C-alpha positions in Angstrom: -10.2 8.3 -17.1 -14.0 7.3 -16.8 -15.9 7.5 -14.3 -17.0 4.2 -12.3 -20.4 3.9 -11.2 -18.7 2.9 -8.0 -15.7 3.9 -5.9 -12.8 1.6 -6.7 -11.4 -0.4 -3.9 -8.4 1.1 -1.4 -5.6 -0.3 -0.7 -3.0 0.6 2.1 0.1 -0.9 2.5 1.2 -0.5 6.0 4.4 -1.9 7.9 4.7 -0.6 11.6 8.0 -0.8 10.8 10.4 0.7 8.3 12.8 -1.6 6.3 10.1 -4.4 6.0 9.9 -4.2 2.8 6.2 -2.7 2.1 7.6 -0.5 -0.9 8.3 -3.2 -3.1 5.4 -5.2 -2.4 3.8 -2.1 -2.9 4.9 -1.4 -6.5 4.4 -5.3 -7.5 1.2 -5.2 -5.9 0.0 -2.6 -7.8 1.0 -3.7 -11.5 0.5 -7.7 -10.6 -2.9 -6.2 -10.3 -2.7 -4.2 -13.6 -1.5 -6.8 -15.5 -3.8 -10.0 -14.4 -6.8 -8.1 -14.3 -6.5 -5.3 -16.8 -7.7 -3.3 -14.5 -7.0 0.7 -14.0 -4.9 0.8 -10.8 -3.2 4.2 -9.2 -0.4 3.8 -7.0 0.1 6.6 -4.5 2.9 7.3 -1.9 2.1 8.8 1.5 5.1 8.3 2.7 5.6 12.0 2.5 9.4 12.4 3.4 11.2 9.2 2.5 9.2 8.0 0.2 11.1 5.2 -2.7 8.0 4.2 -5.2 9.8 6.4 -7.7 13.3 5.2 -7.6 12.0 1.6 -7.3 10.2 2.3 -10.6 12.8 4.6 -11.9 10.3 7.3 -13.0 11.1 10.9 -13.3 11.4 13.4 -10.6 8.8 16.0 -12.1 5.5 16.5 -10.7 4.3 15.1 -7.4 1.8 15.2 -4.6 2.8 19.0 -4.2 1.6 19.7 -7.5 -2.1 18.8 -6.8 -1.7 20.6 -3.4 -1.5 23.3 -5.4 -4.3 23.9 -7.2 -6.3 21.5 -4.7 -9.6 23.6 -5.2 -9.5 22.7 -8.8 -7.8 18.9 -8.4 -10.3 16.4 -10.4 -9.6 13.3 -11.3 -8.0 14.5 -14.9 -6.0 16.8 -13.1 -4.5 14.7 -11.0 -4.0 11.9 -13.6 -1.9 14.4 -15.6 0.0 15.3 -12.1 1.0 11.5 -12.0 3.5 9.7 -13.9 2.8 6.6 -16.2 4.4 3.5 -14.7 4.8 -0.3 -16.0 1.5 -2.0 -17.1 0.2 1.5 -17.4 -0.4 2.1 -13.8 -0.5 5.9 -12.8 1.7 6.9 -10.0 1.4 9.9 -7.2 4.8 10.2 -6.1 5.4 11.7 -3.0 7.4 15.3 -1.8 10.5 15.8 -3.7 11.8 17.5 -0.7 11.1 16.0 3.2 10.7 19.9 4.2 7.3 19.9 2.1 5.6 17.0 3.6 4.0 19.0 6.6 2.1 20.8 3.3 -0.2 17.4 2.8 -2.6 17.1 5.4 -5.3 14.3 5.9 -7.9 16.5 4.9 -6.0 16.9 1.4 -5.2 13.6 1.0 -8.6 12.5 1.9 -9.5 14.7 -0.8 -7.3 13.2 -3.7 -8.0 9.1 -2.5 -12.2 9.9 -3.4 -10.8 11.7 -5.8 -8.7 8.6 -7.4 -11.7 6.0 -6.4 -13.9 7.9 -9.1 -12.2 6.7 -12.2 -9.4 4.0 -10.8 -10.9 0.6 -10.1 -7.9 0.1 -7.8 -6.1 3.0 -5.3 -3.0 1.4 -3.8 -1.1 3.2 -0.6 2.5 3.2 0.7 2.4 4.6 3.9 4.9 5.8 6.3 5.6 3.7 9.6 5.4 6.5 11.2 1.5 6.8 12.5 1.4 10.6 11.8 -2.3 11.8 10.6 -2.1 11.2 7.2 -1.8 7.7 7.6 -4.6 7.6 10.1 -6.6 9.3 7.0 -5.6 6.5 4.1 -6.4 3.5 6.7 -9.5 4.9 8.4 -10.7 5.1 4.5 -9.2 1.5 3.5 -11.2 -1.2 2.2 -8.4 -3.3 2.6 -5.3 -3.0 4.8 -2.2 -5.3 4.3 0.0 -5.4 7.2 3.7 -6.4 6.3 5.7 -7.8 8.7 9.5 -9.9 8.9 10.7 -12.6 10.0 12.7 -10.8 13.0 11.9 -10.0 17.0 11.5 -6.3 16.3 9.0 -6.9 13.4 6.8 -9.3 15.0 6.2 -7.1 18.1 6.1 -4.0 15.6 3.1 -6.6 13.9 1.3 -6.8 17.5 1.0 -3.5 18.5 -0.2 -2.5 15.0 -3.0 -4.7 15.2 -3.6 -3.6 18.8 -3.9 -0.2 17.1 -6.2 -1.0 14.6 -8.3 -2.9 17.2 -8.5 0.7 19.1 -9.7 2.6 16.0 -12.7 -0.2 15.6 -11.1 -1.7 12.3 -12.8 -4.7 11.5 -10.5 -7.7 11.2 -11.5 -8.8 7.9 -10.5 -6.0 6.4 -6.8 -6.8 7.6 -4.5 -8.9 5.6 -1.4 -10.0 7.2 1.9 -10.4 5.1 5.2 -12.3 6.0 7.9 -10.8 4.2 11.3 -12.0 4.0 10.8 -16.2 5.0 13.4 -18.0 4.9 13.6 -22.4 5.2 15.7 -22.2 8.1 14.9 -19.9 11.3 13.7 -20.3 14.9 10.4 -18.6 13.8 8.2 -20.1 11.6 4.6 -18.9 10.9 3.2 -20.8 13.1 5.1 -19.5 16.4 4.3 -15.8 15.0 0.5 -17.0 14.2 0.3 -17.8 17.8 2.1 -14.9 19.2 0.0 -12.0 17.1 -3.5 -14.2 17.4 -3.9 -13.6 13.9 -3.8 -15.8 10.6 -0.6 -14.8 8.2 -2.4 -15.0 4.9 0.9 -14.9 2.9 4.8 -15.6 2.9 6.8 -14.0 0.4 10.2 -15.6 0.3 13.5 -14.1 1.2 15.0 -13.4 -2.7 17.4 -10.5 -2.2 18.9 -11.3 -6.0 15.4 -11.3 -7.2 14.2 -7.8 -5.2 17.7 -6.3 -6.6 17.6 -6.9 -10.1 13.9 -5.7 -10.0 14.9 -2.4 -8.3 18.0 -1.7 -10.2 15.9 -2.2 -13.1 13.2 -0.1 -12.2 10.5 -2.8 -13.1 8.6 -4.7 -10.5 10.1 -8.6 -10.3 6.4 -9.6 -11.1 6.4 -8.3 -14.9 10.5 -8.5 -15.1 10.7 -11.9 -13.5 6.9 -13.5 -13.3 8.1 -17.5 -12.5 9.7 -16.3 -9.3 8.7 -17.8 -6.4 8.1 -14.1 -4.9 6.0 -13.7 -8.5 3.8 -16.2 -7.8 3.5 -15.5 -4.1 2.2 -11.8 -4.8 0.0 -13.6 -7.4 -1.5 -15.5 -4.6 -1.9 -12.4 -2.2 -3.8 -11.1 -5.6 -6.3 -13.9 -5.6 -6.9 -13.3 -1.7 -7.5 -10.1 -1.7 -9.2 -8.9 -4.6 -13.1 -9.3 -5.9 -14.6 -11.1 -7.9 -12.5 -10.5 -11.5 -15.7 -8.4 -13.0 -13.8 -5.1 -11.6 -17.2 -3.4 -11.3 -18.7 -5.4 -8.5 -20.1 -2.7 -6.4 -17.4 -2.3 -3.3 -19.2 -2.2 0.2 -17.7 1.0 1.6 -16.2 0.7 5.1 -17.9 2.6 7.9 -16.3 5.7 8.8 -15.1 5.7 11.9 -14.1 9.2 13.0 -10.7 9.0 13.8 -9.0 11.8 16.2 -6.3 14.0 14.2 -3.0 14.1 16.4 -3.5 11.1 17.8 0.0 9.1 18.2 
């Protein structure tokens, strides 16, 4: 890869709580990126013991994450391409552990490590995380440039929603560096965005729709619906979280870096 003249912009996915769906936007996120930009996008997985990106791109089980661990000292940005597997649109993907027993072997240090690492050559890192707040999430969003928050259309979600941005409040994240994502809408429910607006205090910047038949035939295809299926409504949707979200389309704007904020290992 070539080197950029500045760090590419970082992107982590994080859903307070699991089964939101932030895996699949995830994956579509990444390659709707790829593909309407052209730009060079790596896709990494931190969720270290259950992570999917993968299955839902059907890629093969060779090398992952542990692989770079390995020879860490020597882990540039070549090495770590070659680690990672080619996806659709040409995106390059880190996958995570291959065995859940293995994931206490990436720390935030390391991962810290391979995300500069990434932001040398890639003009986009994108991040699945874990729900879980362990510290190696801490590390990918206390080095975000841009954090999308996914959240549902369900009582559990919404308060899940809350206390996440309570969190990121605590750890001195600025707001506008916090995109918030309703996943799952459907026409007919007792929310609607504008109840959970007013209960979280914080504008919903997208709705992608509830398209089970859609999200299925994606995953069972292993090809993100936005290349297999780009007139869906979720298609367009994720195309509209693109034009939010990203820079101005030269792709080598320089990137204001966020402040580091020093967070505390271990915290929960």
């Amino acid at each position: 890869p070539v080197p950029r003249s500045v760090p590419g912009e970082l992107i982590v996915i994080y859903g307070r709580k699991g089964g939101v769906g932030k895996s699949v936007i995830a994956t579509n996120l990444a390659c709707g990126i790829a593909k309407e930009m052209g730009a060079r996008v790596a896709l990494v997985d931190l969720d270290l013991q259950f992570g999917d990106l993968g299955v839902l791109l059907n890629l093969p089980q060779s090398q992952s994450i542990i692989d770079v661990l390995d020879n860490i000292a020597q882990a540039d940005v070549q090495y770590i391409t070659d680690v990672m597997a080619e996806g659709p649109v040409g995106i390059r993907v880190l996958t995570t552990a291959p065995n859940p027993e293995l994931a206490d072997l990436v720390t935030p240090e390391r991962v810290e490590r391979i995300l500069s690492t990434l932001r040398t050559a890639y003009d986009f890192v994108v991040v699945d995380t874990s729900s879980h707040l362990g510290d190696v999430t801490l590390a990918a969003l206390d080095m975000a440039s841009r954090i999308l928050l996914v959240t549902a259309l369900s009582i559990p979600a919404v308060k899940n929603a809350k206390l996440a941005l309570r969190l990121f409040e605590t750890l001195n994240i600025p707001t506008q560096r916090i995109t918030l994502v309703l996943n799952r809408c459907e026409a007919h429910t007792e929310f609607n965005k504008e109840s959970i607006e007013s209960h979280l205090k914080f504008p919903i910047a997208v709705q992608l729709p509830h398209d089970p038949r859609t999200v299925v035939n994606s995953i069972n295809r292993g090809t993100p619906f936005v290349i297999s299926n780009p007139e869906a409504e979720a298609s367009q949707r994720i195309r509209q979280l693109l034009s939010l979200i990203l820079p101005a389309r030269s792709g080598n704007a320089p990137q204001q870096q966020p402040a580091r904020r020093g967070l505390r290992f271990g915290r929960r």
